[in-house]
């Protein structure tokens, strides 16, 4: 017991469009100064008036202003209250292409900066009807302009439309169902041809296909025809020339891996090689090139800097997707089941116990072709490189500019994804892989160093990621019976506790509890004095934590650590049985009152409730 499930990744949204002007910065300052109880700020009122203007210039300007301010936390709320989606979405079909592109870009930015519920609101406000209408304007006979030296406006509009569709489908199952119902796959699938449609549109289409093909039997079936598979394999096996080609190949790889009924075992080594090649690319070389472009003359800056930073975004996006693909290779779809029963409490508890026991005994085994490719490519070292901290000089340099600060956030996100990817892989690779070629204690030390760095102490995603990786490493160390763990000291436990201090994130707290309990299980066979502190820590969590799920995990950990008779003298010293007896009535009441809110943690909670009485009874019988 105590093992964590591998975490299945979602897709990365691309960067929003547009750069901020001085006027737009002033509007953002106005938004930050407004109280939620006040009327909409003048900036919002101005945007709404322009969106409904009589001239194309006004409407385009209103869309562009909206696109620039939705990054502000309060802006989206104000815009939704003013029905901005209902007013802007019909502009997708405006007679002016500039207005169409600006309207799509504005709502695309809103879908990027908003939370999942924002996309749901956008769908309720009927954004999909005009979005579908504009997509259907591009029939089989449409081809982009080839002779024009300028950007093809109709292609630009289509790119924005497909990107917006991807964001909506990623955030909402309703959008995916709409995608299937309107047969949009037939519209966008033929566009996956670089020679005909160019990289911007092909990348947008590939990202959309990557999103909608996941766990979508209808789309998956249509994509498994030989022509589509051959096209994907052609993209994947072609050596990329440039960042655009790298990103397209990465997305095509993701689409292929989503097609569950296709036997790609013969191509797996090449696929993993392609993924590793993306991770090997030096992101800071591309970032330095962007800085150099930004240091041009005043006349050149606006054009050159705007062209350079997208290269950075594309590379970081490709590397993020690559980490996602590696992580998901270690997380088969059949691991995800809803264990919550709708039956009686007794039958539900029985099912939970059965499910939990099955999860405790069934090990995830990677296919041999994946495991061997991981060994050959030294995959853990590659991922650790992406998780490694940035230098002080790198951070300082990036913090000097607006684009640099945005890039810094993406680098931190990449680091977080690398840590989560590492936790999946550490937990899944063959035991032979956990050997001298992959020294786990070295990985443990590197992760501890990373966790100890000053880094946005309130960043819960980072803490979740780093504690997940630490937990996975500690679990594997216990399985290989590493003797080094006996060297753990009280300051090490205090450090782990500090990671969960003053943080309400359930997953972080559970990870820390499980790391400490695994250490306890390893040292429980002997007379290590640290066992008393571990027992005290777990009892403190079990008796005082406000989250029932965390309490259940702490109880389960106590059962694991103190199950052997050899630990009874420590259990007596910390008053384990008496404190658990005192806890039992209140825990049972809390479980009964919250059964419908446990979700995927239902089995763990019900198992802890069931085992608590048995554990107390057994320990009392030994006295």
mmCIF file of N, CA, C and O in Angstrom, residues 483-566:
data_model
loop_
_atom_site.group_PDB
_atom_site.id
_atom_site.type_symbol
_atom_site.label_atom_id
_atom_site.label_comp_id
_atom_site.label_asym_id
_atom_site.label_seq_id
_atom_site.Cartn_x
_atom_site.Cartn_y
_atom_site.Cartn_z
ATOM 1 N N UNK A 483 20.557 0.369 1.602
ATOM 2 C CA UNK A 483 21.059 0.492 2.971
ATOM 3 C C UNK A 483 21.276 1.947 3.363
ATOM 4 O O UNK A 483 21.306 2.278 4.552
ATOM 5 N N UNK A 484 21.400 2.834 2.360
ATOM 6 C CA UNK A 484 21.686 4.240 2.643
ATOM 7 C C UNK A 484 20.583 4.917 3.454
ATOM 8 O O UNK A 484 20.825 5.911 4.138
ATOM 9 N N UNK A 485 19.357 4.409 3.357
ATOM 10 C CA UNK A 485 18.238 5.053 4.026
ATOM 11 C C UNK A 485 18.423 5.050 5.537
ATOM 12 O O UNK A 485 17.912 5.905 6.246
ATOM 13 N N UNK A 486 19.156 4.087 6.051
ATOM 14 C CA UNK A 486 19.380 4.043 7.504
ATOM 15 C C UNK A 486 20.181 5.248 7.981
ATOM 16 O O UNK A 486 20.254 5.509 9.185
ATOM 17 N N UNK A 487 20.782 5.984 7.047
ATOM 18 C CA UNK A 487 21.551 7.172 7.417
ATOM 19 C C UNK A 487 20.692 8.422 7.566
ATOM 20 O O UNK A 487 21.204 9.495 7.881
ATOM 21 N N UNK A 488 19.393 8.304 7.320
ATOM 22 C CA UNK A 488 18.500 9.460 7.444
ATOM 23 C C UNK A 488 18.503 9.947 8.889
ATOM 24 O O UNK A 488 18.450 9.154 9.837
ATOM 25 N N UNK A 489 18.558 11.273 9.052
ATOM 26 C CA UNK A 489 18.601 11.880 10.385
ATOM 27 C C UNK A 489 17.359 12.758 10.607
ATOM 28 O O UNK A 489 16.592 13.019 9.678
ATOM 29 N N UNK A 490 17.183 13.224 11.840
ATOM 30 C CA UNK A 490 16.027 14.069 12.175
ATOM 31 C C UNK A 490 15.947 15.316 11.288
ATOM 32 O O UNK A 490 14.855 15.697 10.871
ATOM 33 N N UNK A 491 17.066 15.999 10.992
ATOM 34 C CA UNK A 491 16.974 17.174 10.111
ATOM 35 C C UNK A 491 16.396 16.836 8.735
ATOM 36 O O UNK A 491 15.740 17.686 8.126
ATOM 37 N N UNK A 492 16.618 15.616 8.261
ATOM 38 C CA UNK A 492 16.045 15.210 6.982
ATOM 39 C C UNK A 492 14.524 15.141 7.064
ATOM 40 O O UNK A 492 13.820 15.563 6.146
ATOM 41 N N UNK A 493 14.023 14.628 8.176
ATOM 42 C CA UNK A 493 12.578 14.580 8.364
ATOM 43 C C UNK A 493 11.999 15.978 8.516
ATOM 44 O O UNK A 493 10.925 16.290 7.985
ATOM 45 N N UNK A 494 12.699 16.834 9.238
ATOM 46 C CA UNK A 494 12.247 18.212 9.413
ATOM 47 C C UNK A 494 12.183 18.932 8.065
ATOM 48 O O UNK A 494 11.270 19.728 7.814
ATOM 49 N N UNK A 495 13.158 18.639 7.206
ATOM 50 C CA UNK A 495 13.160 19.242 5.871
ATOM 51 C C UNK A 495 11.921 18.804 5.084
ATOM 52 O O UNK A 495 11.249 19.616 4.437
ATOM 53 N N UNK A 496 11.617 17.515 5.131
ATOM 54 C CA UNK A 496 10.441 17.002 4.429
ATOM 55 C C UNK A 496 9.166 17.632 4.974
ATOM 56 O O UNK A 496 8.269 18.024 4.206
ATOM 57 N N UNK A 497 9.071 17.747 6.287
ATOM 58 C CA UNK A 497 7.896 18.378 6.883
ATOM 59 C C UNK A 497 7.755 19.823 6.432
ATOM 60 O O UNK A 497 6.649 20.337 6.230
ATOM 61 N N UNK A 498 8.892 20.484 6.259
ATOM 62 C CA UNK A 498 8.871 21.885 5.815
ATOM 63 C C UNK A 498 8.267 22.064 4.436
ATOM 64 O O UNK A 498 7.702 23.114 4.126
ATOM 65 N N UNK A 499 8.371 21.024 3.602
ATOM 66 C CA UNK A 499 7.808 21.123 2.256
ATOM 67 C C UNK A 499 6.287 21.209 2.287
ATOM 68 O O UNK A 499 5.670 21.774 1.373
ATOM 69 N N UNK A 500 5.680 20.633 3.332
ATOM 70 C CA UNK A 500 4.218 20.652 3.432
ATOM 71 C C UNK A 500 3.712 21.684 4.430
ATOM 72 O O UNK A 500 2.501 21.792 4.640
ATOM 73 N N UNK A 501 4.620 22.435 5.014
ATOM 74 C CA UNK A 501 4.226 23.414 6.023
ATOM 75 C C UNK A 501 3.451 24.566 5.398
ATOM 76 O O UNK A 501 3.806 25.067 4.340
ATOM 77 N N UNK A 502 2.385 24.964 6.055
ATOM 78 C CA UNK A 502 1.575 26.117 5.629
ATOM 79 C C UNK A 502 1.072 25.978 4.201
ATOM 80 O O UNK A 502 0.960 26.953 3.461
ATOM 81 N N UNK A 503 0.773 24.766 3.802
ATOM 82 C CA UNK A 503 0.250 24.553 2.457
ATOM 83 C C UNK A 503 -0.961 23.633 2.553
ATOM 84 O O UNK A 503 -0.953 22.652 3.301
ATOM 85 N N UNK A 504 -2.030 23.970 1.848
ATOM 86 C CA UNK A 504 -3.263 23.207 1.944
ATOM 87 C C UNK A 504 -3.392 22.157 0.846
ATOM 88 O O UNK A 504 -4.355 21.403 0.829
ATOM 89 N N UNK A 505 -2.428 22.106 -0.043
ATOM 90 C CA UNK A 505 -2.491 21.155 -1.151
ATOM 91 C C UNK A 505 -2.466 19.720 -0.624
ATOM 92 O O UNK A 505 -1.508 19.287 0.003
ATOM 93 N N UNK A 506 -3.555 19.006 -0.898
ATOM 94 C CA UNK A 506 -3.702 17.637 -0.384
ATOM 95 C C UNK A 506 -2.593 16.725 -0.886
ATOM 96 O O UNK A 506 -2.030 15.928 -0.120
ATOM 97 N N UNK A 507 -2.293 16.812 -2.184
ATOM 98 C CA UNK A 507 -1.313 15.905 -2.773
ATOM 99 C C UNK A 507 0.077 16.094 -2.177
ATOM 100 O O UNK A 507 0.824 15.132 -1.989
ATOM 101 N N UNK A 508 0.449 17.344 -1.901
ATOM 102 C CA UNK A 508 1.751 17.613 -1.289
ATOM 103 C C UNK A 508 1.812 16.984 0.096
ATOM 104 O O UNK A 508 2.789 16.317 0.461
ATOM 105 N N UNK A 509 0.761 17.187 0.884
ATOM 106 C CA UNK A 509 0.733 16.621 2.235
ATOM 107 C C UNK A 509 0.804 15.090 2.202
ATOM 108 O O UNK A 509 1.530 14.471 2.986
ATOM 109 N N UNK A 510 0.057 14.490 1.287
ATOM 110 C CA UNK A 510 0.062 13.025 1.182
ATOM 111 C C UNK A 510 1.439 12.524 0.755
ATOM 112 O O UNK A 510 1.946 11.520 1.290
ATOM 113 N N UNK A 511 2.054 13.212 -0.200
ATOM 114 C CA UNK A 511 3.390 12.799 -0.643
ATOM 115 C C UNK A 511 4.383 12.805 0.513
ATOM 116 O O UNK A 511 5.172 11.864 0.684
ATOM 117 N N UNK A 512 4.354 13.869 1.313
ATOM 118 C CA UNK A 512 5.284 13.964 2.445
ATOM 119 C C UNK A 512 5.001 12.863 3.464
ATOM 120 O O UNK A 512 5.932 12.223 3.982
ATOM 121 N N UNK A 513 3.736 12.613 3.759
ATOM 122 C CA UNK A 513 3.363 11.537 4.680
ATOM 123 C C UNK A 513 3.896 10.202 4.181
ATOM 124 O O UNK A 513 4.476 9.402 4.943
ATOM 125 N N UNK A 514 3.738 9.948 2.893
ATOM 126 C CA UNK A 514 4.161 8.660 2.342
ATOM 127 C C UNK A 514 5.684 8.521 2.267
ATOM 128 O O UNK A 514 6.219 7.421 2.427
ATOM 129 N N UNK A 515 6.374 9.605 2.008
ATOM 130 C CA UNK A 515 7.840 9.544 2.009
ATOM 131 C C UNK A 515 8.341 9.172 3.407
ATOM 132 O O UNK A 515 9.181 8.280 3.581
ATOM 133 N N UNK A 516 7.802 9.857 4.404
ATOM 134 C CA UNK A 516 8.229 9.612 5.783
ATOM 135 C C UNK A 516 7.858 8.198 6.218
ATOM 136 O O UNK A 516 8.648 7.490 6.878
ATOM 137 N N UNK A 517 6.662 7.752 5.842
ATOM 138 C CA UNK A 517 6.247 6.402 6.255
ATOM 139 C C UNK A 517 7.076 5.322 5.557
ATOM 140 O O UNK A 517 7.354 4.273 6.155
ATOM 141 N N UNK A 518 7.475 5.574 4.309
ATOM 142 C CA UNK A 518 8.323 4.600 3.614
ATOM 143 C C UNK A 518 9.675 4.482 4.310
ATOM 144 O O UNK A 518 10.215 3.379 4.469
ATOM 145 N N UNK A 519 10.224 5.631 4.727
ATOM 146 C CA UNK A 519 11.469 5.596 5.511
ATOM 147 C C UNK A 519 11.241 4.776 6.787
ATOM 148 O O UNK A 519 12.072 3.945 7.177
ATOM 149 N N UNK A 520 10.081 5.000 7.423
ATOM 150 C CA UNK A 520 9.761 4.251 8.637
ATOM 151 C C UNK A 520 9.676 2.753 8.403
ATOM 152 O O UNK A 520 10.171 1.962 9.220
ATOM 153 N N UNK A 521 9.079 2.363 7.284
ATOM 154 C CA UNK A 521 8.975 0.932 6.975
ATOM 155 C C UNK A 521 10.343 0.302 6.757
ATOM 156 O O UNK A 521 10.587 -0.841 7.147
ATOM 157 N N UNK A 522 11.242 1.078 6.138
ATOM 158 C CA UNK A 522 12.584 0.559 5.862
ATOM 159 C C UNK A 522 13.361 0.327 7.150
ATOM 160 O O UNK A 522 14.060 -0.680 7.308
ATOM 161 N N UNK A 523 13.230 1.262 8.095
ATOM 162 C CA UNK A 523 14.041 1.164 9.313
ATOM 163 C C UNK A 523 13.319 0.439 10.445
ATOM 164 O O UNK A 523 13.895 0.233 11.520
ATOM 165 N N UNK A 524 12.057 0.032 10.228
ATOM 166 C CA UNK A 524 11.277 -0.566 11.326
ATOM 167 C C UNK A 524 11.797 -1.932 11.752
ATOM 168 O O UNK A 524 11.492 -2.402 12.851
ATOM 169 N N UNK A 525 12.561 -2.592 10.877
ATOM 170 C CA UNK A 525 13.078 -3.926 11.224
ATOM 171 C C UNK A 525 14.133 -3.863 12.320
ATOM 172 O O UNK A 525 14.360 -4.838 13.034
ATOM 173 N N UNK A 526 14.776 -2.691 12.464
ATOM 174 C CA UNK A 526 15.817 -2.565 13.474
ATOM 175 C C UNK A 526 15.339 -1.740 14.652
ATOM 176 O O UNK A 526 14.148 -1.609 14.912
ATOM 177 N N UNK A 527 16.300 -1.182 15.367
ATOM 178 C CA UNK A 527 15.962 -0.374 16.548
ATOM 179 C C UNK A 527 16.362 1.077 16.315
ATOM 180 O O UNK A 527 16.886 1.731 17.209
ATOM 181 N N UNK A 528 16.165 1.558 15.129
ATOM 182 C CA UNK A 528 16.549 2.925 14.784
ATOM 183 C C UNK A 528 15.762 3.917 15.630
ATOM 184 O O UNK A 528 14.528 3.883 15.650
ATOM 185 N N UNK A 529 16.443 4.815 16.339
ATOM 186 C CA UNK A 529 15.741 5.779 17.209
ATOM 187 C C UNK A 529 14.855 6.746 16.431
ATOM 188 O O UNK A 529 13.972 7.396 17.010
ATOM 189 N N UNK A 530 15.062 6.836 15.127
ATOM 190 C CA UNK A 530 14.269 7.752 14.312
ATOM 191 C C UNK A 530 12.819 7.276 14.182
ATOM 192 O O UNK A 530 11.932 8.070 13.864
ATOM 193 N N UNK A 531 12.584 5.999 14.470
ATOM 194 C CA UNK A 531 11.246 5.442 14.312
ATOM 195 C C UNK A 531 10.238 6.134 15.231
ATOM 196 O O UNK A 531 9.072 6.316 14.871
ATOM 197 N N UNK A 532 10.694 6.529 16.410
ATOM 198 C CA UNK A 532 9.802 7.205 17.356
ATOM 199 C C UNK A 532 9.346 8.545 16.805
ATOM 200 O O UNK A 532 8.159 8.899 16.903
ATOM 201 N N UNK A 533 10.255 9.295 16.201
ATOM 202 C CA UNK A 533 9.889 10.596 15.620
ATOM 203 C C UNK A 533 8.928 10.404 14.446
ATOM 204 O O UNK A 533 7.966 11.168 14.291
ATOM 205 N N UNK A 534 9.194 9.378 13.636
ATOM 206 C CA UNK A 534 8.315 9.123 12.495
ATOM 207 C C UNK A 534 6.905 8.793 12.979
ATOM 208 O O UNK A 534 5.913 9.308 12.450
ATOM 209 N N UNK A 535 6.814 7.944 14.001
ATOM 210 C CA UNK A 535 5.504 7.612 14.549
ATOM 211 C C UNK A 535 4.792 8.830 15.097
ATOM 212 O O UNK A 535 3.571 9.004 14.906
ATOM 213 N N UNK A 536 5.538 9.693 15.768
ATOM 214 C CA UNK A 536 4.955 10.914 16.335
ATOM 215 C C UNK A 536 4.426 11.832 15.232
ATOM 216 O O UNK A 536 3.341 12.415 15.354
ATOM 217 N N UNK A 537 5.198 11.956 14.162
ATOM 218 C CA UNK A 537 4.782 12.807 13.034
ATOM 219 C C UNK A 537 3.488 12.285 12.415
ATOM 220 O O UNK A 537 2.535 13.035 12.184
ATOM 221 N N UNK A 538 3.441 10.987 12.157
ATOM 222 C CA UNK A 538 2.262 10.411 11.514
ATOM 223 C C UNK A 538 1.034 10.485 12.423
ATOM 224 O O UNK A 538 -0.087 10.729 11.954
ATOM 225 N N UNK A 539 1.243 10.292 13.717
ATOM 226 C CA UNK A 539 0.132 10.422 14.657
ATOM 227 C C UNK A 539 -0.396 11.855 14.693
ATOM 228 O O UNK A 539 -1.611 12.085 14.770
ATOM 229 N N UNK A 540 0.517 12.812 14.654
ATOM 230 C CA UNK A 540 0.119 14.226 14.655
ATOM 231 C C UNK A 540 -0.769 14.535 13.450
ATOM 232 O O UNK A 540 -1.793 15.207 13.565
ATOM 233 N N UNK A 541 -0.383 14.030 12.290
ATOM 234 C CA UNK A 541 -1.190 14.252 11.080
ATOM 235 C C UNK A 541 -2.538 13.554 11.206
ATOM 236 O O UNK A 541 -3.589 14.128 10.909
ATOM 237 N N UNK A 542 -2.531 12.305 11.663
ATOM 238 C CA UNK A 542 -3.771 11.537 11.759
ATOM 239 C C UNK A 542 -4.765 12.162 12.728
ATOM 240 O O UNK A 542 -5.980 12.152 12.486
ATOM 241 N N UNK A 543 -4.267 12.734 13.816
ATOM 242 C CA UNK A 543 -5.153 13.253 14.862
ATOM 243 C C UNK A 543 -5.572 14.697 14.646
ATOM 244 O O UNK A 543 -6.616 15.124 15.161
ATOM 245 N N UNK A 544 -4.799 15.455 13.859
ATOM 246 C CA UNK A 544 -5.064 16.895 13.809
ATOM 247 C C UNK A 544 -5.287 17.478 12.411
ATOM 248 O O UNK A 544 -5.697 18.629 12.303
ATOM 249 N N UNK A 545 -5.014 16.714 11.358
ATOM 250 C CA UNK A 545 -5.203 17.289 10.022
ATOM 251 C C UNK A 545 -6.691 17.442 9.722
ATOM 252 O O UNK A 545 -7.506 16.593 10.093
ATOM 253 N N UNK A 546 -7.035 18.509 9.032
ATOM 254 C CA UNK A 546 -8.440 18.801 8.745
ATOM 255 C C UNK A 546 -8.959 18.046 7.526
ATOM 256 O O UNK A 546 -10.174 17.975 7.319
ATOM 257 N N UNK A 547 -8.067 17.506 6.706
ATOM 258 C CA UNK A 547 -8.464 16.809 5.482
ATOM 259 C C UNK A 547 -8.605 15.308 5.788
ATOM 260 O O UNK A 547 -7.632 14.648 6.149
ATOM 261 N N UNK A 548 -9.805 14.776 5.610
ATOM 262 C CA UNK A 548 -10.058 13.374 5.934
ATOM 263 C C UNK A 548 -9.185 12.444 5.084
ATOM 264 O O UNK A 548 -8.733 11.392 5.558
ATOM 265 N N UNK A 549 -8.953 12.815 3.834
ATOM 266 C CA UNK A 549 -8.140 11.968 2.954
ATOM 267 C C UNK A 549 -6.703 11.912 3.458
ATOM 268 O O UNK A 549 -6.081 10.838 3.475
ATOM 269 N N UNK A 550 -6.151 13.047 3.880
ATOM 270 C CA UNK A 550 -4.791 13.076 4.428
ATOM 271 C C UNK A 550 -4.739 12.254 5.713
ATOM 272 O O UNK A 550 -3.770 11.513 5.955
ATOM 273 N N UNK A 551 -5.758 12.375 6.539
ATOM 274 C CA UNK A 551 -5.826 11.575 7.768
ATOM 275 C C UNK A 551 -5.814 10.082 7.433
ATOM 276 O O UNK A 551 -5.107 9.291 8.069
ATOM 277 N N UNK A 552 -6.587 9.697 6.418
ATOM 278 C CA UNK A 552 -6.635 8.291 6.013
ATOM 279 C C UNK A 552 -5.271 7.800 5.552
ATOM 280 O O UNK A 552 -4.854 6.674 5.877
ATOM 281 N N UNK A 553 -4.568 8.641 4.804
ATOM 282 C CA UNK A 553 -3.226 8.263 4.339
ATOM 283 C C UNK A 553 -2.273 8.133 5.522
ATOM 284 O O UNK A 553 -1.417 7.239 5.546
ATOM 285 N N UNK A 554 -2.400 9.026 6.498
ATOM 286 C CA UNK A 554 -1.531 8.945 7.685
ATOM 287 C C UNK A 554 -1.830 7.684 8.486
ATOM 288 O O UNK A 554 -0.911 7.013 8.988
ATOM 289 N N UNK A 555 -3.112 7.344 8.602
ATOM 290 C CA UNK A 555 -3.482 6.110 9.308
ATOM 291 C C UNK A 555 -2.930 4.888 8.580
ATOM 292 O O UNK A 555 -2.351 3.983 9.202
ATOM 293 N N UNK A 556 -3.119 4.857 7.290
ATOM 294 C CA UNK A 556 -2.609 3.743 6.500
ATOM 295 C C UNK A 556 -1.091 3.618 6.650
ATOM 296 O O UNK A 556 -0.542 2.515 6.714
ATOM 297 N N UNK A 557 -0.426 4.768 6.735
ATOM 298 C CA UNK A 557 1.024 4.770 6.929
ATOM 299 C C UNK A 557 1.401 4.210 8.290
ATOM 300 O O UNK A 557 2.374 3.450 8.424
ATOM 301 N N UNK A 558 0.638 4.570 9.307
ATOM 302 C CA UNK A 558 0.902 4.037 10.652
ATOM 303 C C UNK A 558 0.735 2.524 10.677
ATOM 304 O O UNK A 558 1.527 1.808 11.312
ATOM 305 N N UNK A 559 -0.293 2.031 9.980
ATOM 306 C CA UNK A 559 -0.497 0.584 9.939
ATOM 307 C C UNK A 559 0.695 -0.106 9.284
ATOM 308 O O UNK A 559 1.123 -1.182 9.721
ATOM 309 N N UNK A 560 1.245 0.516 8.244
ATOM 310 C CA UNK A 560 2.397 -0.065 7.538
ATOM 311 C C UNK A 560 3.653 -0.072 8.415
ATOM 312 O O UNK A 560 4.377 -1.061 8.492
ATOM 313 N N UNK A 561 3.903 1.073 9.069
ATOM 314 C CA UNK A 561 5.142 1.224 9.836
ATOM 315 C C UNK A 561 5.139 0.353 11.086
ATOM 316 O O UNK A 561 6.163 -0.241 11.452
ATOM 317 N N UNK A 562 3.977 0.244 11.743
ATOM 318 C CA UNK A 562 3.929 -0.439 13.047
ATOM 319 C C UNK A 562 3.195 -1.779 12.991
ATOM 320 O O UNK A 562 2.695 -2.265 14.003
ATOM 321 N N UNK A 563 3.182 -2.409 11.831
ATOM 322 C CA UNK A 563 2.477 -3.688 11.713
ATOM 323 C C UNK A 563 3.255 -4.842 12.353
ATOM 324 O O UNK A 563 2.660 -5.843 12.776
ATOM 325 N N UNK A 564 4.579 -4.723 12.439
ATOM 326 C CA UNK A 564 5.385 -5.807 13.002
ATOM 327 C C UNK A 564 5.450 -5.707 14.525
ATOM 328 O O UNK A 564 5.500 -4.606 15.083
ATOM 329 N N UNK A 565 5.499 -6.860 15.165
ATOM 330 C CA UNK A 565 5.553 -6.886 16.630
ATOM 331 C C UNK A 565 6.813 -6.214 17.164
ATOM 332 O O UNK A 565 6.825 -5.704 18.293
ATOM 333 N N UNK A 566 7.869 -6.213 16.371
ATOM 334 C CA UNK A 566 9.133 -5.630 16.820
ATOM 335 C C UNK A 566 9.021 -4.132 17.090
ATOM 336 O O UNK A 566 9.876 -3.548 17.772
#
